[in-house]
Amino acid sequence: QSALTQPASVSGSPGQSITISCTGTSSDVGGYNYVSWYQHHPDKAPKLMIYEVSNRPSGVSNRFSGSKSGNTASLTISGLQAEDEADYYCSSYTSSNTYWVFGGGTKLTVL
Amino acid sequence: EVQLLESGGGLVQPGGSLRLSCAASGFTFSSYAMSWVRQAPGKGLEWGSAISGSGDDTYHADSVKGRFTISRDNSKNTLYLQMNSLKAEDTAVYYCAKHPRSRWSSYWYFDLWGRGTLVTVSS
């Protein structure tokens, strides 16, 4: 069982917006602004999409945005495109001796 | 091109050993901390080990502490993971991942990943 909780799957039609949630505790997501999100297409390298809750690395589309409220972080993808179909993982710093914790991943299907 | 390329995975018996490598290119390898992150079949990601850019500081998760050792050769732009006393639960795809600074503190994310190498522990 992963430390952070994500929905197993979400789906949306092209052009729509979807939101993926990531729920932790006050020891990780809720206690620090160190949430990051990764996109993973099968057999490819995972890609950083959001860091420190809401920052986008250079080159990442502004259709991707991140936010946090309490112990839950969210990744929103607007204007869904077929290429967005992938697995998405959240991660957070944790005050435990593990330092980094991840969610179980969410499979995004673009209908 | 900026990239990480893992190698060394394969099938190994329980109790056996394996050494993974991660070849870095396109950036100044010694300037960045590195980690190994794994994903067991059907499971989420799990961080395992980290090493500072100079190699003078390492950190392992409790699940691998005492069995796995992370190291690096900055002259070869290569990261390693020596895995000993392997267990069935170590079966996973192992990814190397780059940190944005030479030390991981205050920068708790990974800005570049490799494609991974599969390790299967089975008799």
mmCIF file of C-alpha atoms in Angstrom:
data_model
loop_
_atom_site.group_PDB
_atom_site.id
_atom_site.type_symbol
_atom_site.label_atom_id
_atom_site.label_comp_id
_atom_site.label_asym_id
_atom_site.label_seq_id
_atom_site.Cartn_x
_atom_site.Cartn_y
_atom_site.Cartn_z
ATOM 1 C CA GLN A 1 0.000 0.000 0.000
ATOM 2 C CA SER A 2 1.454 3.331 -1.085
ATOM 3 C CA ALA A 3 1.949 6.132 1.415
ATOM 4 C CA LEU A 4 -0.050 8.622 -0.662
ATOM 5 C CA THR A 5 -3.528 7.810 -1.966
ATOM 6 C CA GLN A 6 -4.489 8.423 -5.592
ATOM 7 C CA PRO A 7 -7.522 7.261 -7.560
ATOM 8 C CA ALA A 8 -6.666 4.221 -9.654
ATOM 9 C CA SER A 9 -8.086 5.749 -12.801
ATOM 10 C CA VAL A 10 -9.646 8.863 -14.262
ATOM 11 C CA SER A 11 -10.889 9.583 -17.750
ATOM 12 C CA GLY A 12 -11.972 12.485 -19.884
ATOM 13 C CA SER A 13 -12.717 13.453 -23.445
ATOM 14 C CA PRO A 14 -10.408 15.571 -25.606
ATOM 15 C CA GLY A 15 -10.705 19.229 -24.691
ATOM 16 C CA GLN A 16 -12.096 18.561 -21.226
ATOM 17 C CA SER A 17 -10.365 19.103 -17.883
ATOM 18 C CA ILE A 18 -9.619 16.458 -15.293
ATOM 19 C CA THR A 19 -8.213 16.550 -11.771
ATOM 20 C CA ILE A 20 -6.189 13.848 -10.037
ATOM 21 C CA SER A 21 -6.081 13.931 -6.259
ATOM 22 C CA CYS A 22 -3.258 12.854 -3.961
ATOM 23 C CA THR A 23 -4.049 12.462 -0.268
ATOM 24 C CA GLY A 24 -1.468 12.166 2.452
ATOM 25 C CA THR A 25 -1.074 13.317 6.031
ATOM 26 C CA SER A 26 0.257 16.272 7.963
ATOM 27 C CA SER A 27 3.643 14.517 7.954
ATOM 28 C CA ASP A 28 3.961 14.794 4.193
ATOM 29 C CA VAL A 29 1.524 16.528 1.813
ATOM 30 C CA GLY A 30 -0.144 18.668 4.457
ATOM 31 C CA GLY A 31 2.993 19.698 6.267
ATOM 32 C CA TYR A 32 5.229 20.847 3.428
ATOM 33 C CA ASN A 33 5.039 22.483 0.019
ATOM 34 C CA TYR A 34 7.123 19.735 -1.543
ATOM 35 C CA VAL A 35 4.583 17.896 -3.679
ATOM 36 C CA SER A 36 5.660 16.856 -7.167
ATOM 37 C CA TRP A 37 3.890 15.112 -10.042
ATOM 38 C CA TYR A 38 5.274 12.757 -12.669
ATOM 39 C CA GLN A 39 3.876 11.585 -16.008
ATOM 40 C CA HIS A 40 4.802 8.066 -17.112
ATOM 41 C CA HIS A 41 4.093 6.635 -20.519
ATOM 42 C CA PRO A 42 4.680 2.847 -20.748
ATOM 43 C CA ASP A 43 8.280 1.910 -21.488
ATOM 44 C CA LYS A 44 9.397 5.530 -21.305
ATOM 45 C CA ALA A 45 11.155 7.507 -18.616
ATOM 46 C CA PRO A 46 8.907 9.199 -16.065
ATOM 47 C CA LYS A 47 8.744 12.959 -16.592
ATOM 48 C CA LEU A 48 8.531 15.720 -13.984
ATOM 49 C CA MET A 49 5.387 17.778 -14.590
ATOM 50 C CA ILE A 50 4.959 19.809 -11.387
ATOM 51 C CA TYR A 51 7.292 20.481 -8.462
ATOM 52 C CA GLU A 52 6.813 22.215 -5.121
ATOM 53 C CA VAL A 53 3.019 21.980 -5.424
ATOM 54 C CA SER A 54 2.443 24.302 -8.356
ATOM 55 C CA ASN A 55 5.641 25.025 -10.264
ATOM 56 C CA ARG A 56 6.019 23.862 -13.859
ATOM 57 C CA PRO A 57 9.466 22.952 -15.215
ATOM 58 C CA SER A 58 10.543 24.620 -18.416
ATOM 59 C CA GLY A 59 8.959 22.885 -21.402
ATOM 60 C CA VAL A 60 5.899 21.532 -19.609
ATOM 61 C CA SER A 61 2.630 22.730 -21.086
ATOM 62 C CA ASN A 62 0.663 25.293 -19.090
ATOM 63 C CA ARG A 63 -2.311 22.948 -19.446
ATOM 64 C CA PHE A 64 -0.836 21.209 -16.406
ATOM 65 C CA SER A 65 -1.322 22.857 -13.020
ATOM 66 C CA GLY A 66 -0.960 21.833 -9.399
ATOM 67 C CA SER A 67 -2.516 22.910 -6.128
ATOM 68 C CA LYS A 68 -2.878 21.803 -2.520
ATOM 69 C CA SER A 69 -5.469 22.093 0.217
ATOM 70 C CA GLY A 70 -4.798 20.579 3.598
ATOM 71 C CA ASN A 71 -3.532 17.038 3.219
ATOM 72 C CA THR A 72 -4.642 16.711 -0.415
ATOM 73 C CA ALA A 73 -2.745 17.837 -3.488
ATOM 74 C CA SER A 74 -4.242 17.976 -6.951
ATOM 75 C CA LEU A 75 -3.030 17.868 -10.542
ATOM 76 C CA THR A 76 -5.329 19.445 -13.099
ATOM 77 C CA ILE A 77 -4.963 18.899 -16.821
ATOM 78 C CA SER A 78 -6.999 21.230 -18.983
ATOM 79 C CA GLY A 79 -7.724 20.894 -22.693
ATOM 80 C CA LEU A 80 -7.101 17.142 -22.604
ATOM 81 C CA GLN A 81 -5.150 15.739 -25.538
ATOM 82 C CA ALA A 82 -4.613 12.147 -26.648
ATOM 83 C CA GLU A 83 -0.915 12.412 -25.744
ATOM 84 C CA ASP A 84 -1.847 13.077 -22.111
ATOM 85 C CA GLU A 85 -2.964 9.453 -21.737
ATOM 86 C CA ALA A 86 -0.454 8.026 -19.254
ATOM 87 C CA ASP A 87 0.064 7.093 -15.626
ATOM 88 C CA TYR A 88 0.509 9.955 -13.170
ATOM 89 C CA TYR A 89 2.267 9.726 -9.824
ATOM 90 C CA CYS A 90 2.390 12.210 -6.988
ATOM 91 C CA SER A 91 5.253 12.429 -4.538
ATOM 92 C CA SER A 92 5.966 14.376 -1.380
ATOM 93 C CA TYR A 93 8.716 14.998 1.102
ATOM 94 C CA THR A 94 7.942 13.245 4.365
ATOM 95 C CA SER A 95 9.256 13.935 7.838
ATOM 96 C CA SER A 96 9.715 10.204 8.328
ATOM 97 C CA ASN A 97 13.155 8.743 7.667
ATOM 98 C CA THR A 98 12.022 7.739 4.176
ATOM 99 C CA TYR A 99 12.279 11.370 2.942
ATOM 100 C CA TRP A 100 10.302 10.681 -0.251
ATOM 101 C CA VAL A 101 6.896 9.022 -0.540
ATOM 102 C CA PHE A 102 4.862 8.329 -3.650
ATOM 103 C CA GLY A 103 1.273 7.639 -4.573
ATOM 104 C CA GLY A 104 0.125 4.420 -6.168
ATOM 105 C CA GLY A 105 -0.417 6.098 -9.517
ATOM 106 C CA THR A 106 -3.460 7.119 -11.549
ATOM 107 C CA LYS A 107 -4.126 5.861 -15.059
ATOM 108 C CA LEU A 108 -5.521 8.656 -17.218
ATOM 109 C CA THR A 109 -7.580 7.537 -20.183
ATOM 110 C CA VAL A 110 -8.465 10.032 -22.909
ATOM 111 C CA LEU A 111 -11.732 8.790 -24.375
ATOM 112 C CA GLU B 1 20.916 14.940 -25.251
ATOM 113 C CA VAL B 2 20.258 14.938 -21.536
ATOM 114 C CA GLN B 3 19.481 11.371 -20.503
ATOM 115 C CA LEU B 4 19.918 8.527 -18.047
ATOM 116 C CA LEU B 5 20.296 4.936 -19.182
ATOM 117 C CA GLU B 6 20.028 2.045 -16.731
ATOM 118 C CA SER B 7 21.485 -1.408 -17.271
ATOM 119 C CA GLY B 8 22.346 -4.555 -15.359
ATOM 120 C CA GLY B 9 18.910 -5.922 -14.564
ATOM 121 C CA GLY B 10 17.994 -9.574 -14.972
ATOM 122 C CA LEU B 11 16.892 -12.747 -13.257
ATOM 123 C CA VAL B 12 18.621 -13.645 -9.994
ATOM 124 C CA GLN B 13 17.929 -16.248 -7.329
ATOM 125 C CA PRO B 14 16.869 -15.299 -3.810
ATOM 126 C CA GLY B 15 19.942 -14.517 -1.747
ATOM 127 C CA GLY B 16 21.897 -13.541 -4.838
ATOM 128 C CA SER B 17 23.533 -10.281 -5.883
ATOM 129 C CA LEU B 18 23.274 -7.900 -8.801
ATOM 130 C CA ARG B 19 24.847 -4.556 -9.703
ATOM 131 C CA LEU B 20 22.857 -1.965 -11.593
ATOM 132 C CA SER B 21 24.433 0.880 -13.549
ATOM 133 C CA CYS B 22 23.042 4.192 -14.744
ATOM 134 C CA ALA B 23 24.958 6.069 -17.433
ATOM 135 C CA ALA B 24 24.370 9.807 -17.480
ATOM 136 C CA SER B 25 24.898 12.121 -20.448
ATOM 137 C CA GLY B 26 24.200 15.696 -21.462
ATOM 138 C CA PHE B 27 24.830 17.346 -18.082
ATOM 139 C CA THR B 28 27.605 17.771 -15.500
ATOM 140 C CA PHE B 29 27.005 14.543 -13.600
ATOM 141 C CA SER B 30 29.104 15.402 -10.548
ATOM 142 C CA SER B 31 27.016 18.510 -9.849
ATOM 143 C CA TYR B 32 23.855 16.592 -9.006
ATOM 144 C CA ALA B 33 22.652 14.182 -6.389
ATOM 145 C CA MET B 34 21.147 10.955 -7.718
ATOM 146 C CA SER B 35 18.669 8.363 -6.473
ATOM 147 C CA TRP B 36 17.362 4.913 -7.235
ATOM 148 C CA VAL B 37 13.578 4.514 -7.264
ATOM 149 C CA ARG B 38 11.826 1.206 -7.886
ATOM 150 C CA GLN B 39 8.394 0.007 -8.941
ATOM 151 C CA ALA B 40 7.246 -3.498 -8.105
ATOM 152 C CA PRO B 41 4.753 -5.137 -10.507
ATOM 153 C CA GLY B 42 1.342 -3.542 -10.106
ATOM 154 C CA LYS B 43 2.558 -1.216 -7.349
ATOM 155 C CA GLY B 44 3.475 2.420 -6.991
ATOM 156 C CA LEU B 45 6.921 3.977 -6.940
ATOM 157 C CA GLU B 46 9.217 3.509 -3.947
ATOM 158 C CA TRP B 47 12.368 5.542 -3.258
ATOM 159 C CA GLY B 48 15.319 3.401 -2.212
ATOM 160 C CA SER B 49 18.691 5.148 -2.155
ATOM 161 C CA ALA B 50 20.270 8.571 -2.665
ATOM 162 C CA ILE B 51 23.818 9.878 -3.074
ATOM 163 C CA SER B 52 25.174 13.416 -3.137
ATOM 164 C CA GLY B 53 26.933 14.839 -6.182
ATOM 165 C CA SER B 54 30.390 14.314 -4.738
ATOM 166 C CA GLY B 55 29.485 10.890 -3.390
ATOM 167 C CA ASP B 56 30.355 11.784 0.198
ATOM 168 C CA ASP B 57 26.833 11.380 1.504
ATOM 169 C CA THR B 58 24.485 8.434 0.965
ATOM 170 C CA TYR B 59 21.097 7.494 2.344
ATOM 171 C CA HIS B 60 19.076 4.302 2.080
ATOM 172 C CA ALA B 61 15.471 3.451 2.861
ATOM 173 C CA ASP B 62 14.940 0.979 5.684
ATOM 174 C CA SER B 63 13.657 -1.591 3.173
ATOM 175 C CA VAL B 64 17.101 -1.860 1.537
ATOM 176 C CA LYS B 65 19.467 -0.646 4.265
ATOM 177 C CA GLY B 66 22.263 -3.108 4.940
ATOM 178 C CA ARG B 67 21.620 -4.979 1.670
ATOM 179 C CA PHE B 68 21.915 -2.305 -1.060
ATOM 180 C CA THR B 69 24.750 0.184 -1.575
ATOM 181 C CA ILE B 70 24.563 3.222 -3.814
ATOM 182 C CA SER B 71 27.767 4.631 -5.285
ATOM 183 C CA ARG B 72 28.967 6.716 -8.211
ATOM 184 C CA ASP B 73 32.016 7.201 -10.415
ATOM 185 C CA ASN B 74 31.989 10.820 -11.527
ATOM 186 C CA SER B 75 34.911 10.218 -13.892
ATOM 187 C CA LYS B 76 32.675 7.767 -15.774
ATOM 188 C CA ASN B 77 29.393 9.687 -15.329
ATOM 189 C CA THR B 78 27.896 6.526 -13.897
ATOM 190 C CA LEU B 79 25.704 5.708 -10.917
ATOM 191 C CA TYR B 80 25.635 2.237 -9.379
ATOM 192 C CA LEU B 81 23.441 0.159 -7.111
ATOM 193 C CA GLN B 82 25.004 -2.939 -5.572
ATOM 194 C CA MET B 83 22.210 -5.234 -4.451
ATOM 195 C CA ASN B 84 23.000 -8.139 -2.126
ATOM 196 C CA SER B 85 20.858 -10.698 -0.257
ATOM 197 C CA LEU B 86 18.079 -10.182 -2.758
ATOM 198 C CA LYS B 87 14.537 -11.157 -1.844
ATOM 199 C CA ALA B 88 11.460 -11.884 -3.954
ATOM 200 C CA GLU B 89 9.997 -8.565 -2.805
ATOM 201 C CA ASP B 90 12.910 -6.744 -4.459
ATOM 202 C CA THR B 91 11.459 -7.712 -7.850
ATOM 203 C CA ALA B 92 10.811 -4.401 -9.599
ATOM 204 C CA VAL B 93 11.768 -2.022 -12.347
ATOM 205 C CA TYR B 94 14.617 0.104 -11.003
ATOM 206 C CA TYR B 95 14.884 3.711 -12.160
ATOM 207 C CA CYS B 96 17.736 6.107 -11.625
ATOM 208 C CA ALA B 97 16.620 9.671 -11.059
ATOM 209 C CA LYS B 98 18.450 13.001 -10.930
ATOM 210 C CA HIS B 99 17.991 15.635 -8.249
ATOM 211 C CA PRO B 100 18.072 19.351 -9.163
ATOM 212 C CA ARG B 101 21.071 20.127 -6.892
ATOM 213 C CA SER B 102 24.217 18.454 -5.592
ATOM 214 C CA ARG B 103 22.451 17.643 -2.310
ATOM 215 C CA TRP B 104 18.845 16.571 -1.916
ATOM 216 C CA SER B 105 17.890 18.681 1.090
ATOM 217 C CA SER B 106 15.426 21.480 0.264
ATOM 218 C CA TYR B 107 14.904 20.162 -3.268
ATOM 219 C CA TRP B 108 12.625 17.195 -2.783
ATOM 220 C CA TYR B 109 11.892 16.164 -6.338
ATOM 221 C CA PHE B 110 13.496 14.396 -9.291
ATOM 222 C CA ASP B 111 13.918 16.362 -12.509
ATOM 223 C CA LEU B 112 15.195 13.609 -14.821
ATOM 224 C CA TRP B 113 14.555 9.864 -14.911
ATOM 225 C CA GLY B 114 15.782 6.902 -16.898
ATOM 226 C CA ARG B 115 13.609 4.254 -18.536
ATOM 227 C CA GLY B 116 14.415 1.658 -15.920
ATOM 228 C CA THR B 117 15.838 -1.855 -15.784
ATOM 229 C CA LEU B 118 13.887 -4.904 -14.622
ATOM 230 C CA VAL B 119 15.174 -7.016 -11.740
ATOM 231 C CA THR B 120 13.441 -10.336 -11.114
ATOM 232 C CA VAL B 121 14.256 -12.305 -7.978
ATOM 233 C CA SER B 122 13.009 -15.856 -8.327
ATOM 234 C CA SER B 123 14.182 -19.433 -8.048
#
